[in-house]
CSV table of C-alpha atoms in Angstrom, one decimal:
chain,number,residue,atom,x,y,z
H,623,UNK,CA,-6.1,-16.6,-1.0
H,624,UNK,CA,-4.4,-19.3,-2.9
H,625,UNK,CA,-0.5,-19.4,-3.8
H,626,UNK,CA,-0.1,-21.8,-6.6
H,627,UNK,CA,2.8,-23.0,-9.1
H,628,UNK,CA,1.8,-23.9,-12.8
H,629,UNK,CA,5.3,-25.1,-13.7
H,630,UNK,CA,5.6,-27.2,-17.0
H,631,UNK,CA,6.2,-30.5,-15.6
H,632,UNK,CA,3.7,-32.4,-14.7
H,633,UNK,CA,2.7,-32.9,-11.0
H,634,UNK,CA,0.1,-34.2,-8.5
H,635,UNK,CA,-3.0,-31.1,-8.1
H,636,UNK,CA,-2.4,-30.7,-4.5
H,637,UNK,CA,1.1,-31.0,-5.1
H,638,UNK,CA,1.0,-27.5,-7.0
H,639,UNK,CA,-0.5,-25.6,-3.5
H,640,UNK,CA,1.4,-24.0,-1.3
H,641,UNK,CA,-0.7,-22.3,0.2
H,642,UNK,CA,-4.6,-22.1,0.9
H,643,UNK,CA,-6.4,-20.4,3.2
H,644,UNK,CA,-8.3,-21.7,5.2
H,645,UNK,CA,-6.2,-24.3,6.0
H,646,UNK,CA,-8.8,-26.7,7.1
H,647,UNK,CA,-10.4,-26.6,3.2
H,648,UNK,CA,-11.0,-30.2,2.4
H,649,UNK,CA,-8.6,-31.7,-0.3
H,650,UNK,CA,-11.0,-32.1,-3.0
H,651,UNK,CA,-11.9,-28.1,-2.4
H,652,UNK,CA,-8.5,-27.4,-3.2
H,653,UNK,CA,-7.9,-29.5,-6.5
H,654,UNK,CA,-10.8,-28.5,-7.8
H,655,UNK,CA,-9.7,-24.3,-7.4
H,656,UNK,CA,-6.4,-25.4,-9.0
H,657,UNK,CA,-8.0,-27.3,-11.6
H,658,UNK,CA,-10.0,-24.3,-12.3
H,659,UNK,CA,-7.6,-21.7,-11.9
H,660,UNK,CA,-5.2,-23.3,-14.2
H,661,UNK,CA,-8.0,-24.0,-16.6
H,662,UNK,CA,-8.4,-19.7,-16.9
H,663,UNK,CA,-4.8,-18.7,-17.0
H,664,UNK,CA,-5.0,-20.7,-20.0
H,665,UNK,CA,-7.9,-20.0,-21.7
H,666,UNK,CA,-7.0,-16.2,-21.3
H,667,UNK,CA,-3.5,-16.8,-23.0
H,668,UNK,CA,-5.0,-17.8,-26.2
H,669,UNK,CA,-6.3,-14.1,-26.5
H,670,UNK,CA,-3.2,-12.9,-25.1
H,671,UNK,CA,0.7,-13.1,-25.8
H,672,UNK,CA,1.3,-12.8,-22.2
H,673,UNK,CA,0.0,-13.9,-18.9
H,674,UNK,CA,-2.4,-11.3,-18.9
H,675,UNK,CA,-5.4,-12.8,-16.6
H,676,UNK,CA,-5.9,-10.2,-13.7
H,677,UNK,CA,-10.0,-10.7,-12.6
H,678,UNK,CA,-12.9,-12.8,-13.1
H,679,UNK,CA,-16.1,-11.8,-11.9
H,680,UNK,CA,-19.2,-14.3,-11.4
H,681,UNK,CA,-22.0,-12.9,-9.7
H,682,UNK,CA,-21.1,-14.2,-6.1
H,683,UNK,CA,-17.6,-14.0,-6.5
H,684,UNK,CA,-14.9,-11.9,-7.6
H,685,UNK,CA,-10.8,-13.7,-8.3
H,686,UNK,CA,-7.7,-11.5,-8.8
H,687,UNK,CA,-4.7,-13.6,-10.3
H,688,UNK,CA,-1.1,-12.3,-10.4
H,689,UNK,CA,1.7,-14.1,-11.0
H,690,UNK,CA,4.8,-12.1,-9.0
H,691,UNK,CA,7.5,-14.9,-10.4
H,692,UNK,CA,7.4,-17.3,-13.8
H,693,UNK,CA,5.5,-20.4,-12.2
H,694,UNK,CA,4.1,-19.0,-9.5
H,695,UNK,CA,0.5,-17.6,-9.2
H,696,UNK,CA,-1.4,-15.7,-6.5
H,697,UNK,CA,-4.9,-16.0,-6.4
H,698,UNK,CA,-7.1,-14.1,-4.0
H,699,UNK,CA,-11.2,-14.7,-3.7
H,700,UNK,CA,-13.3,-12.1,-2.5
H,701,UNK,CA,-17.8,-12.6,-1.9
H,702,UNK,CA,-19.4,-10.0,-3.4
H,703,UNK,CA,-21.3,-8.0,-0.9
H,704,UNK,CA,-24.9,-8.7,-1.3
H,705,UNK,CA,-28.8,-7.6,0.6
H,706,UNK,CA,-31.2,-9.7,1.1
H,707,UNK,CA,-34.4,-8.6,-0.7
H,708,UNK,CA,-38.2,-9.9,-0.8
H,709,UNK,CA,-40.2,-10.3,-3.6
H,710,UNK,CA,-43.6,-12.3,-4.4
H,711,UNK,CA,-41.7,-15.4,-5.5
H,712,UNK,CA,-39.4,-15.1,-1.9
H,713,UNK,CA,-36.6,-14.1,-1.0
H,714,UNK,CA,-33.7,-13.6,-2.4
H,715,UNK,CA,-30.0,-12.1,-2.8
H,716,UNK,CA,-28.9,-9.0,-4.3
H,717,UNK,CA,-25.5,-8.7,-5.4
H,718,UNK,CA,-23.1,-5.7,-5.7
H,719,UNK,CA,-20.7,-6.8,-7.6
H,720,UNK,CA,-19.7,-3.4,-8.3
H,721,UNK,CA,-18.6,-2.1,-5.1
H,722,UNK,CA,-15.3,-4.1,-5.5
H,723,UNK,CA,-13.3,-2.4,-7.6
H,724,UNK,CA,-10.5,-4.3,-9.5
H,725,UNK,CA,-7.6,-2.0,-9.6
H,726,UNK,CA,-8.1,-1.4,-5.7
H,727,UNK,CA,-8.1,-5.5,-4.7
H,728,UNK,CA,-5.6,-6.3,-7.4
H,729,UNK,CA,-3.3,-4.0,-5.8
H,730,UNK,CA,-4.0,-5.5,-2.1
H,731,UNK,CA,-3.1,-8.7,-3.6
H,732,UNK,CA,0.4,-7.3,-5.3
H,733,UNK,CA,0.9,-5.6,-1.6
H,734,UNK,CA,0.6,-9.3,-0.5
H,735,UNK,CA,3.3,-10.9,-2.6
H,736,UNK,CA,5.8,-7.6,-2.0
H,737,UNK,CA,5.5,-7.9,1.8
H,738,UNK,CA,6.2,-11.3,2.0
H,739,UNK,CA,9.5,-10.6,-0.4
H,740,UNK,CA,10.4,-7.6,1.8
H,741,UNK,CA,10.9,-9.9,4.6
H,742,UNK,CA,11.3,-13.1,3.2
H,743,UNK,CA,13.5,-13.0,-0.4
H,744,UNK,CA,11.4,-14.0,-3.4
H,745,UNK,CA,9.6,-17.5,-4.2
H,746,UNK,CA,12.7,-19.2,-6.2
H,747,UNK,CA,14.7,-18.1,-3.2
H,748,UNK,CA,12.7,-19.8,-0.7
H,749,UNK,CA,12.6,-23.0,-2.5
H,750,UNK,CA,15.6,-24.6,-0.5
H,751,UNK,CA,15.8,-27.6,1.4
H,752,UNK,CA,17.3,-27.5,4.8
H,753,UNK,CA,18.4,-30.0,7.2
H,754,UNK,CA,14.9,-31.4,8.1
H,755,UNK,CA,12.6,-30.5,5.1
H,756,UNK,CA,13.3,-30.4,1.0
H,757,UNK,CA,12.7,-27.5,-1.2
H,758,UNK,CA,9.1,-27.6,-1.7
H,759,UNK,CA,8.2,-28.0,2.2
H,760,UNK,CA,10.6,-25.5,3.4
H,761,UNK,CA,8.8,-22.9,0.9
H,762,UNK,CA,5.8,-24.0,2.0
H,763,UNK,CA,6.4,-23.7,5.8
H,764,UNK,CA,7.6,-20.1,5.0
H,765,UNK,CA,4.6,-19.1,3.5
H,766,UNK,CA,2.0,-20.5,6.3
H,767,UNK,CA,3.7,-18.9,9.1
H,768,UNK,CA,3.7,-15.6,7.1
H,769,UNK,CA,0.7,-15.6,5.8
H,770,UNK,CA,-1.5,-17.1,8.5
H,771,UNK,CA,-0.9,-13.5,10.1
H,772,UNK,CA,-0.8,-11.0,7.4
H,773,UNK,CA,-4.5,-12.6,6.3
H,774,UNK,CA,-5.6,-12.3,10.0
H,775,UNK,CA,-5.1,-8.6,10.0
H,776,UNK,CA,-5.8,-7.3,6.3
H,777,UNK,CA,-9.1,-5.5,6.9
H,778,UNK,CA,-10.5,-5.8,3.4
H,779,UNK,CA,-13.4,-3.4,3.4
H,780,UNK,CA,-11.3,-0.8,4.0
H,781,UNK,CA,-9.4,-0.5,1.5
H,782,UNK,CA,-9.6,2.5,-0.7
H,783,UNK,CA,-7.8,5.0,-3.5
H,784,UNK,CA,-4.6,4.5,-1.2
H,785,UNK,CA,-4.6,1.0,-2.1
H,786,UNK,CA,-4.8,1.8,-5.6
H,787,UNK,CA,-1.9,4.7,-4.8
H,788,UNK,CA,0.3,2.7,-2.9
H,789,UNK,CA,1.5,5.9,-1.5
H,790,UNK,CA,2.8,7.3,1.4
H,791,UNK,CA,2.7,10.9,3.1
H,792,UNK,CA,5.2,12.7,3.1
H,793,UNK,CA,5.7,15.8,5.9
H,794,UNK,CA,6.8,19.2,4.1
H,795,UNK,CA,9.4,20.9,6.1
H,796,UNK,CA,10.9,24.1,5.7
H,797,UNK,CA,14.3,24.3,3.8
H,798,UNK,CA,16.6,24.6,7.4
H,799,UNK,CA,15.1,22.0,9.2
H,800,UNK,CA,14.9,19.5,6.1
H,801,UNK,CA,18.9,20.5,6.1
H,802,UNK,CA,19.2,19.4,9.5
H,803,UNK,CA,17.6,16.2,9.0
H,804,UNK,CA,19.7,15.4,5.9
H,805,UNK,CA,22.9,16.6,7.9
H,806,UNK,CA,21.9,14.3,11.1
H,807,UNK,CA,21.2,11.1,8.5
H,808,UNK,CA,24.4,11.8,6.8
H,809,UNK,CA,26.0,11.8,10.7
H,810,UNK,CA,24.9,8.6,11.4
H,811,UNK,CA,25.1,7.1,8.1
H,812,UNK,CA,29.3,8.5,8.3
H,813,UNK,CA,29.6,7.8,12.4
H,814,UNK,CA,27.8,3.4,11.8
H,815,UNK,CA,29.2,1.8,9.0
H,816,UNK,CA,26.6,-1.1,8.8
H,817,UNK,CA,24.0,1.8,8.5
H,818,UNK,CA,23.5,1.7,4.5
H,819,UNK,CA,19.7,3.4,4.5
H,820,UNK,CA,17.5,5.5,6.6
H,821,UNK,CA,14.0,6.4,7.1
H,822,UNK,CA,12.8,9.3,9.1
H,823,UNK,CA,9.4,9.7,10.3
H,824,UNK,CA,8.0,12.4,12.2
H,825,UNK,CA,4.2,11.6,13.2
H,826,UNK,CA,4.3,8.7,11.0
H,827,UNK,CA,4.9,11.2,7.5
H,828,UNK,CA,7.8,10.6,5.8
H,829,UNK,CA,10.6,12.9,6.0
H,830,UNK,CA,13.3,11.2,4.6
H,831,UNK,CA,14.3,7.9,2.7
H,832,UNK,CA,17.0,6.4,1.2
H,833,UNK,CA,14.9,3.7,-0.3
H,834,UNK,CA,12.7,3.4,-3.5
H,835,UNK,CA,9.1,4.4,-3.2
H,836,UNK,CA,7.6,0.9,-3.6
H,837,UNK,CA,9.6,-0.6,-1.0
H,838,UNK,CA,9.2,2.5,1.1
H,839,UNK,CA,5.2,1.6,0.9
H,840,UNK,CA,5.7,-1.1,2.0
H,841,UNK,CA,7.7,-1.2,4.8
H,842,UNK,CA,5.7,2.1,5.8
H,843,UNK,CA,2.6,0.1,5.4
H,844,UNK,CA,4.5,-2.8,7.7
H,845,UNK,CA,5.3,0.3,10.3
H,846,UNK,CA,1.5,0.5,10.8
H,847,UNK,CA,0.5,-3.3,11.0
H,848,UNK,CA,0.0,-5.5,13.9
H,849,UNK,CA,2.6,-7.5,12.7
H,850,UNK,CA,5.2,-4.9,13.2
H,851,UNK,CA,3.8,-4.2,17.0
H,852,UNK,CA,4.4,-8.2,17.5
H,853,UNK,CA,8.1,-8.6,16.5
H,854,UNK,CA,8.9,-5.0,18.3
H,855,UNK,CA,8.2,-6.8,21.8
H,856,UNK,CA,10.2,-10.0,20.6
H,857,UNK,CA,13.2,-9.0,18.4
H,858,UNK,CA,15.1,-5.6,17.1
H,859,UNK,CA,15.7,-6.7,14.1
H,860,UNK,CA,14.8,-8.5,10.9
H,861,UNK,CA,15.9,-9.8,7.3
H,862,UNK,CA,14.8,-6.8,4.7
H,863,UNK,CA,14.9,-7.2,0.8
H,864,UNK,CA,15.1,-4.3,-0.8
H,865,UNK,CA,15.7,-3.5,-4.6
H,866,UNK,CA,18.1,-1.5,-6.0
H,867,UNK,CA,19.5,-1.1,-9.3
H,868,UNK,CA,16.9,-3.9,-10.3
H,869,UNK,CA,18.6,-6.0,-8.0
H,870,UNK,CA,16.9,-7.4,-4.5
H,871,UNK,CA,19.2,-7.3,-1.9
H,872,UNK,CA,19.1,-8.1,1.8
H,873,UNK,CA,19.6,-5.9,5.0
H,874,UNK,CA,18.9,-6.4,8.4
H,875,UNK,CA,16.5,-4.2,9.8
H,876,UNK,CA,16.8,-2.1,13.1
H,877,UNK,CA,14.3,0.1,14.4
H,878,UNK,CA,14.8,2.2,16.8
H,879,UNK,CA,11.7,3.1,19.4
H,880,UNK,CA,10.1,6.3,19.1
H,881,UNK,CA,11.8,9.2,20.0
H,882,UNK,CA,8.5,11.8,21.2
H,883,UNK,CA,6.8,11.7,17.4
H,884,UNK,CA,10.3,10.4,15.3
H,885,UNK,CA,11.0,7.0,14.3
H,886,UNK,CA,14.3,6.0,13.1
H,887,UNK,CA,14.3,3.0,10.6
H,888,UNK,CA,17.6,1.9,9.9
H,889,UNK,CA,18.9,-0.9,6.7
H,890,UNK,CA,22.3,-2.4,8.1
H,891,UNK,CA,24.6,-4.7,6.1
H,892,UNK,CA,24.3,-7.8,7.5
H,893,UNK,CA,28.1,-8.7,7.1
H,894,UNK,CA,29.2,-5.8,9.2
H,895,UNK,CA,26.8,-6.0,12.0
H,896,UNK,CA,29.1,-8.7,14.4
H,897,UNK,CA,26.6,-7.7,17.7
H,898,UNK,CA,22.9,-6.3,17.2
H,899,UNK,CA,22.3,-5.7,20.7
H,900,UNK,CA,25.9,-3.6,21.5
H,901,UNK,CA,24.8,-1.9,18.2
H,902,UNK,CA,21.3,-0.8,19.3
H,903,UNK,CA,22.5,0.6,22.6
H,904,UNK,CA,25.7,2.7,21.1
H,905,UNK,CA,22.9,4.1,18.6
H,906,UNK,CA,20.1,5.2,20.7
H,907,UNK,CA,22.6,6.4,23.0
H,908,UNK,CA,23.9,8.5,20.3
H,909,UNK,CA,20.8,9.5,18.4
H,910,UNK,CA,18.3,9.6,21.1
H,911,UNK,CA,19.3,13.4,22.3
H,912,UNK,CA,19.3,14.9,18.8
H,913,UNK,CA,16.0,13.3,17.6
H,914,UNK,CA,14.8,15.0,20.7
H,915,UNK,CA,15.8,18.5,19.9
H,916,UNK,CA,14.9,18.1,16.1
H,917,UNK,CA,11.3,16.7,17.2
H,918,UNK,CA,10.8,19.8,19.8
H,919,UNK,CA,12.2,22.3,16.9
H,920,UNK,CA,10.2,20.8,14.0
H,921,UNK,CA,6.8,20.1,16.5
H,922,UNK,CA,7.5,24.2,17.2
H,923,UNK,CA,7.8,25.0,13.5
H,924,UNK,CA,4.5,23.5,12.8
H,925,UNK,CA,2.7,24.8,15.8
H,926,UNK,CA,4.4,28.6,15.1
H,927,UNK,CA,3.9,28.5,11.3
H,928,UNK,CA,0.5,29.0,11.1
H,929,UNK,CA,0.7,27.4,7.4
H,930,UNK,CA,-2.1,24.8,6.5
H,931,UNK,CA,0.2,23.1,4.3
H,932,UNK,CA,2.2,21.8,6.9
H,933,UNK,CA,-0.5,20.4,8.3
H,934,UNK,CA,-2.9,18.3,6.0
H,935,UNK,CA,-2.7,15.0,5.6
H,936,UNK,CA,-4.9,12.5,4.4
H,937,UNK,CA,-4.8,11.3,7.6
H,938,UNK,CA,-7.0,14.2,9.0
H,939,UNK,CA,-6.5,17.1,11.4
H,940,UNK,CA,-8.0,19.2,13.7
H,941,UNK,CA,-8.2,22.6,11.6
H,942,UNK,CA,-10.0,21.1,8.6
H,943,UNK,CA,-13.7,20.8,8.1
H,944,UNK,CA,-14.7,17.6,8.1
H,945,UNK,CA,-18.3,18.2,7.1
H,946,UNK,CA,-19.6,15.9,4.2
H,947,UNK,CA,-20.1,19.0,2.3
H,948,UNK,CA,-17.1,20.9,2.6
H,949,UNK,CA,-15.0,20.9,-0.4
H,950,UNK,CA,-12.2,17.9,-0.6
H,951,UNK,CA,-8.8,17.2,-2.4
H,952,UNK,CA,-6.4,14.6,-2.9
H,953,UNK,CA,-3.0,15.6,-4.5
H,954,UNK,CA,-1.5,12.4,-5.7
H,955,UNK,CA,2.6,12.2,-7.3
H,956,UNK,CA,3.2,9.3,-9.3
H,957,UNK,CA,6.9,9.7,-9.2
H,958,UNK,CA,7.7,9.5,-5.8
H,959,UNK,CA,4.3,7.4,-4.5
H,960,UNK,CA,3.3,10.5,-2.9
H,961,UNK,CA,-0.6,11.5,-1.2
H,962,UNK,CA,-1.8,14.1,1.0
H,963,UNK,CA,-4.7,16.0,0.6
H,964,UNK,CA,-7.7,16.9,3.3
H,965,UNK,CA,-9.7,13.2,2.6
H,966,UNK,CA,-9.7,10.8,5.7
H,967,UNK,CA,-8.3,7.6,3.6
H,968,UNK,CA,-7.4,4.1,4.8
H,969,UNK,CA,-7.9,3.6,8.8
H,970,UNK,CA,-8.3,7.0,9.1
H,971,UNK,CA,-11.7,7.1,7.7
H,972,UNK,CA,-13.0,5.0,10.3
H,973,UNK,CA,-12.0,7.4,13.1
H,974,UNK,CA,-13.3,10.3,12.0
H,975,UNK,CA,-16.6,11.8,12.3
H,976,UNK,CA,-19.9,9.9,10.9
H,977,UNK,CA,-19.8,11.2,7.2
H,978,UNK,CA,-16.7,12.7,7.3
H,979,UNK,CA,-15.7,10.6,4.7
H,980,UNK,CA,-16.9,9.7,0.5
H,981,UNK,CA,-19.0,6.9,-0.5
H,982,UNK,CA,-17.5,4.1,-1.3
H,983,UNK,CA,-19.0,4.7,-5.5
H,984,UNK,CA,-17.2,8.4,-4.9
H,985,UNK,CA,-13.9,6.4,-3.8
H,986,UNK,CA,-14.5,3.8,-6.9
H,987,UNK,CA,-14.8,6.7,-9.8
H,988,UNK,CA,-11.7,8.2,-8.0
H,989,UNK,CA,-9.9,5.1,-8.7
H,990,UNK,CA,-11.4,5.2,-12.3
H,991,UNK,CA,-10.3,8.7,-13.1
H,992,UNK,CA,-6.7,7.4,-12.1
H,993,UNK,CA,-6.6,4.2,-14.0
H,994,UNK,CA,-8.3,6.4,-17.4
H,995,UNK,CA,-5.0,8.6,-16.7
H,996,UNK,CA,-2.6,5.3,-16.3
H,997,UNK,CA,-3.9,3.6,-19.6
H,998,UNK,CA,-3.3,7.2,-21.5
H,999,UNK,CA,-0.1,8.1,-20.6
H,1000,UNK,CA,0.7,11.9,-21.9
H,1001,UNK,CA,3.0,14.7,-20.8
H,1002,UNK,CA,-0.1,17.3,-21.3
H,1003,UNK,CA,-2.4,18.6,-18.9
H,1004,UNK,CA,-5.7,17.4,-19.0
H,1005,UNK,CA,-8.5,17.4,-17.1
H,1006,UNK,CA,-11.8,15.8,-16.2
H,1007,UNK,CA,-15.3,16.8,-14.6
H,1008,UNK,CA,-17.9,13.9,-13.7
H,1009,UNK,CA,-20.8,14.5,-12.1
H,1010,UNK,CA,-22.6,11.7,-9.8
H,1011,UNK,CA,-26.0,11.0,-9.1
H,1012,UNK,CA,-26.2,12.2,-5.8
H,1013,UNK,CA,-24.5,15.3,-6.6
H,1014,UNK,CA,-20.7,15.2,-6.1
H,1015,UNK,CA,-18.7,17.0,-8.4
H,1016,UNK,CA,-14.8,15.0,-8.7
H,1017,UNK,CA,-12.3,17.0,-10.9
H,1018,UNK,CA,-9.1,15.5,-11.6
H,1019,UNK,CA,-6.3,17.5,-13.2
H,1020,UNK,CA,-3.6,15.5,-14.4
H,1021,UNK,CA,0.4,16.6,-15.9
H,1022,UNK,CA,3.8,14.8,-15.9
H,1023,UNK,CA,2.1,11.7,-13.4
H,1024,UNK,CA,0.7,14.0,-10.9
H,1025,UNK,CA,-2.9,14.1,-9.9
H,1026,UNK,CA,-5.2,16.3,-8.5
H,1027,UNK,CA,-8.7,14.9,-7.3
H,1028,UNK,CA,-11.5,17.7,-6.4
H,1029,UNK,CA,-14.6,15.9,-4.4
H,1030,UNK,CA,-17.0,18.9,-4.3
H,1031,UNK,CA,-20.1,17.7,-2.7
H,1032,UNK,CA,-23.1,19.9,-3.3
H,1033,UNK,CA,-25.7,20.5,-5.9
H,1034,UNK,CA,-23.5,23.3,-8.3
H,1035,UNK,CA,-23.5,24.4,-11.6
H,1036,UNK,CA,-20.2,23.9,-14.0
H,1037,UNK,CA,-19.5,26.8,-14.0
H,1038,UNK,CA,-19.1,27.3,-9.9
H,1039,UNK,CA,-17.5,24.1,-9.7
H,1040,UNK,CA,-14.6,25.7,-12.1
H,1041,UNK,CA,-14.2,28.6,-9.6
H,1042,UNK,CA,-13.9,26.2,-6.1
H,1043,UNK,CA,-11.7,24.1,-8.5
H,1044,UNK,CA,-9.4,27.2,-9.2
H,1045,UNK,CA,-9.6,27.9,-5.4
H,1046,UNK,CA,-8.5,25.3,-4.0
H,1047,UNK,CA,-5.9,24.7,-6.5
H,1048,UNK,CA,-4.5,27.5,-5.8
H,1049,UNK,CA,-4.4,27.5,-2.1
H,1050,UNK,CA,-2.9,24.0,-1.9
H,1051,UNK,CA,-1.3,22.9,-5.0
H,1052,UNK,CA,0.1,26.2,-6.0
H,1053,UNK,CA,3.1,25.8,-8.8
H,1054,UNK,CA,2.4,21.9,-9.3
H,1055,UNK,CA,0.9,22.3,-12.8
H,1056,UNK,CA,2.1,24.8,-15.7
């Protein structure tokens, strides 16, 4: 992964990295990726009024290129996957370029750029001097110690639809005890004044947010990272950026420990917070006996209710079938950055049962489905049947930027394939499309 500024002045090659990784990459190395980076941003811009460049595929390679800020590129470099193969002439390398799928790794790399700004402020806003270093070193020093340890823990092969999503799950509750939540955030919110935005998560699923659905992604994918485990046992809090009214602006942000399965994310005004520490006591002092009764009362709700829909996740559960061949969905809201469904996604995939989860090619047309929907945006229903090779049946229904994906894994004929399809619509997604 390569951070780079093209600005309009001239300047030194190595001058215009601020980041590489692997550090220890020779100079020469370096220059040269510039040289050629540069060299296909503009190239591309002849065909294009904009900075349109996104991927470049070579057979043992695969580079994504976004550029978050005017001057400033990201460029990320993945190896294609590839078996070794014998022939009469020797061996050699076959390559699967296919199995990385660009809209999946171009969204990893945007992830990237927004956690860093989440935590950090933007690139312009980083290029500073301080006391000891000028503008140009102190941004650079910023992004090495950040991204030394996001790289170190992005697990690349597996990412999937998710990725692509950049959604979250969200935990349906019935109509009194999503009242109750509201009613406690809205006591807090009245009781702190530095408390400016909440986030309520029960089992990590969302219950509540007062933030926009892209940041909310991302912090929620920060909740789940290593990184976040690290500054819990150091610090309570932390600079957050968060946008609002197309403006990015900073909070400090507390979290306070797991109450049973709730976690309290709080976004304080910096200015009014005069002592964290005094703060975080008087708060879990204050909160810590209510989120216990709403956890008990909520975890008793689901238990009692005997509803399956307050149960799936994409993360998986123990009442669903996890057999390869039992019929799958994933329900998908573009307007909130919403996913649940009854496919293991993400990490979850890798702790389920051997074959509980779909092929990587199944995952891929998924993606493909979505991004046909994205380029042909229409307020009518539509939908679409693809049958693979290996016999999997995906439908997706699509209306007013929701999705439905239907992974039907058995050897069926169109017209039995429209029946599970009306099934399972009905059992689960009931009322979403009319």
């Amino acid at each position: 992964m390569r951070t780079v500024t093209t600005g309009r002045q001239w300047r030194p090659e190595e001058k215009k990295v601020l980041f590489y990784h692997p550090q220890d990459t020779d100079i020469d190395t370096k220059i040269k990726d510039v040289g050629l980076s540069e060299a296909i941003i503009k190239f591309s811009n002849t065909f294009t009024k904009d900075d349109s460049v996104q991927t470049m595929h070579t057979q043992k390679t695969c580079q994504f290129y976004y550029q978050p800020e005017p001057g400033y590129w990201m460029i990320m470099t993945l190896n294609v996957p590839f078996d070794r193969k014998t022939r009469d002439s020797g061996d050699y390398n076959e390559y699967h370029g296919d199995t990385i799928h660009d809209t999946i790794y171009q969204s990893v790399l945007r992830q990237a750029y927004r956690m860093f700004r989440m935590f950090h402020g933007t690139f312009l806003d980083n290029l500073q001097p301080n006391e000891e270093l000028d503008a140009q070193a102190n941004l650079i020093g910023k992004l090495e110690a950040f991204y030394q340890s996001y790289i170190l823990h992005l697990q690349m092969k597996k990412c999937d639809v998710v990725d692509a999503f950049g959604s979250v799950q969200y935990l349906p509750l019935n109509q009194l005890l999503f009242l109750r939540v509201q009613n406690f955030i809205n006591m807090i919110e009245a009781t702190f004044a530095p408390i400016k935005h909440c986030i309520f998560l029960y089992s990590d699923q969302v219950v509540w947010s007062g933030i926009n659905p892209t940041d909310l992604y991302t912090l929620y994918e920060y909740f789940h990272s290593p990184m976040f485990d690290h500054l819990a046992q150091s610090k309570q809090t932390r600079p957050a950026y968060v946008t609002e009214k197309g403006k990015i602006k900073r909070y400090t942000l507390m979290v306070c420990r797991k109450v049973q399965n709730i976690s309290l994310c709080l976004l304080l005004d910096a200015s009014a917070v005069e002592n964290e520490q005094s703060l975080y006591l008087e708060l879990n002092a204050v909160v810590n006996p209510q989120l216990t009764s709403i956890s008990s009362d909520i975890s008793q709700h689901l238990q009692s209710s005997g509803d399956s829909s307050y149960s799936f996740g994409c993360s998986g559960s123990g009442n669903k079938d996890d057999s390869a061949t039992a019929p799958k969905f994933i329900f998908f809201n573009e307007l909130n950055l919403q996913h649940r469904g009854t496919v293991r996604l993400g990490q979850a995939q890798y702790h389920s049962v051997t074959g509980s989860g779909l092929p990587n090619d199944v995952m891929n047309l998924i993606v493909d489905l979505l991004d046909d929907v994205r380029s042909n945006r229409s307020s009518v229903m539509d939908e679409t049947i693809v049958k693979t090779h290996d016999d999997y049946w995906i439908v997706k229904r699509s209306c007013n930027s929701r999705h439905v994906f239907i992974i039907l894994n058995k050897s069926s004929t169109l017209i039995d394939v429209t029946e599970e399809t009306k099934k399972i619509l009905d059992q689960h997604v009931k009322g979403i499309f009319f």
